[in-house]
Tab-separated table of C-alpha atoms in Angstrom:
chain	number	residue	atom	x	y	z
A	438	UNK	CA	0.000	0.000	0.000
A	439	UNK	CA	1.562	3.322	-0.935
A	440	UNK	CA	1.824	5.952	1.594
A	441	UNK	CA	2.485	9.066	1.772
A	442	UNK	CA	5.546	10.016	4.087
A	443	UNK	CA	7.634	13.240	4.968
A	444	UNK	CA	11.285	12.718	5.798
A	445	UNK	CA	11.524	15.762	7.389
A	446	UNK	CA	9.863	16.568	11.237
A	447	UNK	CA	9.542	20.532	9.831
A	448	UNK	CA	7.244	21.526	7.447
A	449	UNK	CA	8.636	23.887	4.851
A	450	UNK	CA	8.436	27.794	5.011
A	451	UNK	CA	7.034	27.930	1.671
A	452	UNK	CA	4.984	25.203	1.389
A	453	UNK	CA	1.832	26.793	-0.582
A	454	UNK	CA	-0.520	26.198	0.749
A	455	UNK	CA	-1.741	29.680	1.764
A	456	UNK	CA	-1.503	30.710	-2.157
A	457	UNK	CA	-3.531	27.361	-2.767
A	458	UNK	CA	-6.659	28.039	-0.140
A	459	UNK	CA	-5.392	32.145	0.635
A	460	UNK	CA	-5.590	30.372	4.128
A	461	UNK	CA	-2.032	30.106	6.104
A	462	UNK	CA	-0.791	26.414	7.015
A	463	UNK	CA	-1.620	25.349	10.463
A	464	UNK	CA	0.626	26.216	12.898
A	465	UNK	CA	3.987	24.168	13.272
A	466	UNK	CA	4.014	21.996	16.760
A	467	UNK	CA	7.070	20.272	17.883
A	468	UNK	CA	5.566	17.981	19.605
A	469	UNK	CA	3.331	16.818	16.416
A	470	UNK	CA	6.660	15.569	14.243
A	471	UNK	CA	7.986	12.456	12.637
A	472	UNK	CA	9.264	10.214	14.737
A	473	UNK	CA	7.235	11.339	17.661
A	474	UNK	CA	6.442	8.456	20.375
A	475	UNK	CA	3.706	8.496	22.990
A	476	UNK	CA	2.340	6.213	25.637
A	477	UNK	CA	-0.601	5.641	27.985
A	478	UNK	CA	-4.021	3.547	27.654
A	479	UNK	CA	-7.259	2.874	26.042
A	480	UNK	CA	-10.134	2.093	28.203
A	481	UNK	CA	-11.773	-0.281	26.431
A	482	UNK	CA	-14.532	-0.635	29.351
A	483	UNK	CA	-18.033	-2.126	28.478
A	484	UNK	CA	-21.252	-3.012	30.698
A	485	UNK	CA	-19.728	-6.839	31.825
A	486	UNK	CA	-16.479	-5.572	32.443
A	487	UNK	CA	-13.481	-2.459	33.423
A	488	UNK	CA	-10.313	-2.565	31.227
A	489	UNK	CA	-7.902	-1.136	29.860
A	490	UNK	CA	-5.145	-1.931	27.514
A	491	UNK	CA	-1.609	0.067	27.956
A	492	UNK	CA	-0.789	1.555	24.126
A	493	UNK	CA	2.579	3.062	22.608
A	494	UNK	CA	1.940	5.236	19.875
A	495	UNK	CA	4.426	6.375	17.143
A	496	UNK	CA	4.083	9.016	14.050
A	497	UNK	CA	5.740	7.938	11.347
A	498	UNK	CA	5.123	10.328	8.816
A	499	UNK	CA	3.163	13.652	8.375
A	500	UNK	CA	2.428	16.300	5.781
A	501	UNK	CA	1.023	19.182	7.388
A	502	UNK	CA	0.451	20.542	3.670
A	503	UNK	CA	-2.300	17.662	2.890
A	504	UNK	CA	-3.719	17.429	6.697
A	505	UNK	CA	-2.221	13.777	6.464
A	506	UNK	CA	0.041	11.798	9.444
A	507	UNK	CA	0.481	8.306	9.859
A	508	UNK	CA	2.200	5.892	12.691
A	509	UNK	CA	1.756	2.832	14.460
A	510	UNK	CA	0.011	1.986	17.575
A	511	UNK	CA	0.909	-1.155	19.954
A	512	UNK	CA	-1.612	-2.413	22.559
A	513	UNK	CA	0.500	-4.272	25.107
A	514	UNK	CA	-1.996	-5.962	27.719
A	515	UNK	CA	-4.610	-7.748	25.071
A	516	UNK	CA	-6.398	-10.562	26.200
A	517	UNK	CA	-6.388	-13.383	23.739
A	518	UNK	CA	-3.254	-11.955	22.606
A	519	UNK	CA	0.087	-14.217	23.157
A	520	UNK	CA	1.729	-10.694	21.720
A	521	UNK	CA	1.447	-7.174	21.333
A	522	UNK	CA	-0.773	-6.106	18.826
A	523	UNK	CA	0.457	-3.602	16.404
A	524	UNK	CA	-1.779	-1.521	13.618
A	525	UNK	CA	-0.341	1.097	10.908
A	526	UNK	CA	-2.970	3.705	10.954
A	527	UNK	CA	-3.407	6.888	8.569
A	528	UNK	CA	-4.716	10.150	10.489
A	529	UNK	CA	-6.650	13.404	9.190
A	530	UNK	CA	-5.628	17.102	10.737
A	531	UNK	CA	-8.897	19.093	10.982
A	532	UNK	CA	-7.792	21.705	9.553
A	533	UNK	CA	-10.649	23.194	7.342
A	534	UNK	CA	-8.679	22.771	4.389
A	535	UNK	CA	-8.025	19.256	3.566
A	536	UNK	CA	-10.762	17.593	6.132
A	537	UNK	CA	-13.430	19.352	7.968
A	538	UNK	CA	-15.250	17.909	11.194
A	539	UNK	CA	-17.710	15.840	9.444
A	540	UNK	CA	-16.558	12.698	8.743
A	541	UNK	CA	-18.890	11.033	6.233
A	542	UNK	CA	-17.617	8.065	6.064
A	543	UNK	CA	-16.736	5.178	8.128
A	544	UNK	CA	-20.201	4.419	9.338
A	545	UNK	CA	-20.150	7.969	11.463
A	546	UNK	CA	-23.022	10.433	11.095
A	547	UNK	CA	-22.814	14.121	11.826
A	548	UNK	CA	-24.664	13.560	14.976
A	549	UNK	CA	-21.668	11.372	16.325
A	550	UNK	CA	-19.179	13.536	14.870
A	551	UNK	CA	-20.849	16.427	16.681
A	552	UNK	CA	-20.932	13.916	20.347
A	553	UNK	CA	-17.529	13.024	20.152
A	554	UNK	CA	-15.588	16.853	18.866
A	555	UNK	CA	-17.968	18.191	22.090
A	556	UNK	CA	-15.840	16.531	24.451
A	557	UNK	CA	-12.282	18.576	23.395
A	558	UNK	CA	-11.548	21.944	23.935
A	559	UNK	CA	-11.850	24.534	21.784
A	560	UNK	CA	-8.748	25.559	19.349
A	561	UNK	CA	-6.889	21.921	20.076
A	562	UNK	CA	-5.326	20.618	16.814
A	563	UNK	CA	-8.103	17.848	16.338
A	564	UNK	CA	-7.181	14.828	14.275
A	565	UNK	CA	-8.947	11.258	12.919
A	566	UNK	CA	-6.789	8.287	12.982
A	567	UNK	CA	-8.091	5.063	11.179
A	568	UNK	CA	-6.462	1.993	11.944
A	569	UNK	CA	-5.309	0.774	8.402
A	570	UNK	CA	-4.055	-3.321	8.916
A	571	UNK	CA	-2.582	-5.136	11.146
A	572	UNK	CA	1.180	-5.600	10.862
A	573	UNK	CA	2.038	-8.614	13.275
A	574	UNK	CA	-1.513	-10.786	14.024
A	575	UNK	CA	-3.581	-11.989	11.226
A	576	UNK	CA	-7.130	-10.299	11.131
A	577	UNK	CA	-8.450	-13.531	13.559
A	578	UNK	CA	-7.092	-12.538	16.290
A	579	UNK	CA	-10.260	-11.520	17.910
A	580	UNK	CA	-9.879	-7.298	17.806
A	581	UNK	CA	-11.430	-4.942	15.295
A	582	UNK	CA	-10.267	-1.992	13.453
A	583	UNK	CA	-13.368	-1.312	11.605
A	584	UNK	CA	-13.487	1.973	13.394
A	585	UNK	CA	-11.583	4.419	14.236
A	586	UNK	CA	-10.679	7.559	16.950
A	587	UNK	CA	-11.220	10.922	17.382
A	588	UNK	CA	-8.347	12.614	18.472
A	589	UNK	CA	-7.330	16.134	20.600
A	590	UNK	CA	-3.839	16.954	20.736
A	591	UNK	CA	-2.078	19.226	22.932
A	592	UNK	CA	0.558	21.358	21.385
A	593	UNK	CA	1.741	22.796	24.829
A	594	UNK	CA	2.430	19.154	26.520
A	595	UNK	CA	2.054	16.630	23.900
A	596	UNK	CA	-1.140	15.045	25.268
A	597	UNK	CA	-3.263	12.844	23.077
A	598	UNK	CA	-6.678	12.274	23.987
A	599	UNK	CA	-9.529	10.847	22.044
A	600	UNK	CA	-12.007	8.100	21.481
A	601	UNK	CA	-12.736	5.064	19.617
A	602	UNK	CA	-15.883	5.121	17.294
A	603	UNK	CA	-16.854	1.946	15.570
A	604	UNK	CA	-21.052	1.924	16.237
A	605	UNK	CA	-20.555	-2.057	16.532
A	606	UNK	CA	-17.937	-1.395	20.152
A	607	UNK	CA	-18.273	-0.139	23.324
A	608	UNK	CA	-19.301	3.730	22.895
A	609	UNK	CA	-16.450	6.633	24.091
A	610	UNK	CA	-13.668	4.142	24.665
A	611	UNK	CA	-11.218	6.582	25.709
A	612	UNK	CA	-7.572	6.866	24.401
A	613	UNK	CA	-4.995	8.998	26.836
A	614	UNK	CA	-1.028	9.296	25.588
A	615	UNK	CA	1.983	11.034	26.907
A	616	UNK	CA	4.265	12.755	24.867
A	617	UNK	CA	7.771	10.448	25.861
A	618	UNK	CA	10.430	13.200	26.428
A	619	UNK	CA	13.661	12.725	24.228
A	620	UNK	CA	14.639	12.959	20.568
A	621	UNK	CA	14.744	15.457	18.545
A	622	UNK	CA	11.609	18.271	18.881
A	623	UNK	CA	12.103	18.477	22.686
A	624	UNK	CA	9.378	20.899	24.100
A	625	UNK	CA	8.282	24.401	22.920
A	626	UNK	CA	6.241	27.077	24.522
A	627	UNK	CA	4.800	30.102	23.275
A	628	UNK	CA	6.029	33.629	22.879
A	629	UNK	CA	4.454	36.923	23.240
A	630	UNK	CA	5.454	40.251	22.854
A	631	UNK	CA	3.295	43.482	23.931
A	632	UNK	CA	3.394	46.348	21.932
């Protein structure tokens, strides 16, 4: 399956897009780069039982330019599972440009778009991440990726949050990642200056 990958963790200076849409690219976030790992859990809680599963994520690619990213995501404690499970997934920026907060697709009406983007703040880089295949378990190994997660992320500390949507699973199954300190990006901050 071709994919689309940037090398680079910096998007260029004159990328075009704001010539393209007369909009300006998103904003650049250190934190939101190639190579980029993260770590926490999914609650994957339903009426019978409480659980969660721990989960690394990676980015492997992004193109701020198209709204695209891509990575892989590991759930470590999986019942049934003699191993970790590990999915390549392909995300959408919400950036008004390239992908706008309706989904239409993937089984998801505008109602549940509008449930699940209710429960981020306001002016969060927001983001859809669709588990693609799975790269080390055949498809019988008793989990699903027919749906997929909306996604907040902080630019200040990192933070992923979001939930799993697939109208066949457990409703709001929430996702929370880290940022893991290290590499290359390290952390920014913003800068003001009064005039």
């Amino acid at each position: 399956m071709p994919v689309r990958v940037v090398e680079s963790s910096t998007p260029s200076q004159d990328s075009g897009l704001e010539s393209r849409t007369g909009r300006p690219p998103p904003p650049s976030c250190s934190l939101l780069s190639a190579g980029r790992a993260f770590s926490g859990t999914q609650n994957v809680s339903s009426l019978q039982k409480d659980e969660a599963w721990k989960v690394n994520v990676r980015i492997q690619g992004i193109d701020l330019d198209n709204g695209y990213l891509c990575g892989t995501m590991e759930a470590l404690n999986v019942p049934l599972a003699d191993t970790p499970v590990v999915t390549f997934w392909e995300g959408e920026l919400v950036d008004g440009n390239n992908f706008t907060f309706f989904t239409r697709k993937w089984e998801a009406t505008p109602e549940d778009d509008i449930r699940h983007w209710s429960k981020f703040p306001s002016f969060a880089p927001l983001l859809r991440w669709k588990e693609q295949y799975f790269v080390n378990v055949g498809i019988d190994c008793g989990l699903t990726i027919a749906g997929f997660y909306y996604v907040c992320f902080s630019c200040s500390d990192g933070s992923i949050n979001g939930f799993y949507y697939d109208p066949n699973s457990s409703p709001f199954q929430k996702l929370e990642l880290k940022c893991i300190p290290g590499g290359c990006s390290g952390y920014t901050f913003s800068s003001y200056q009064l005039l």
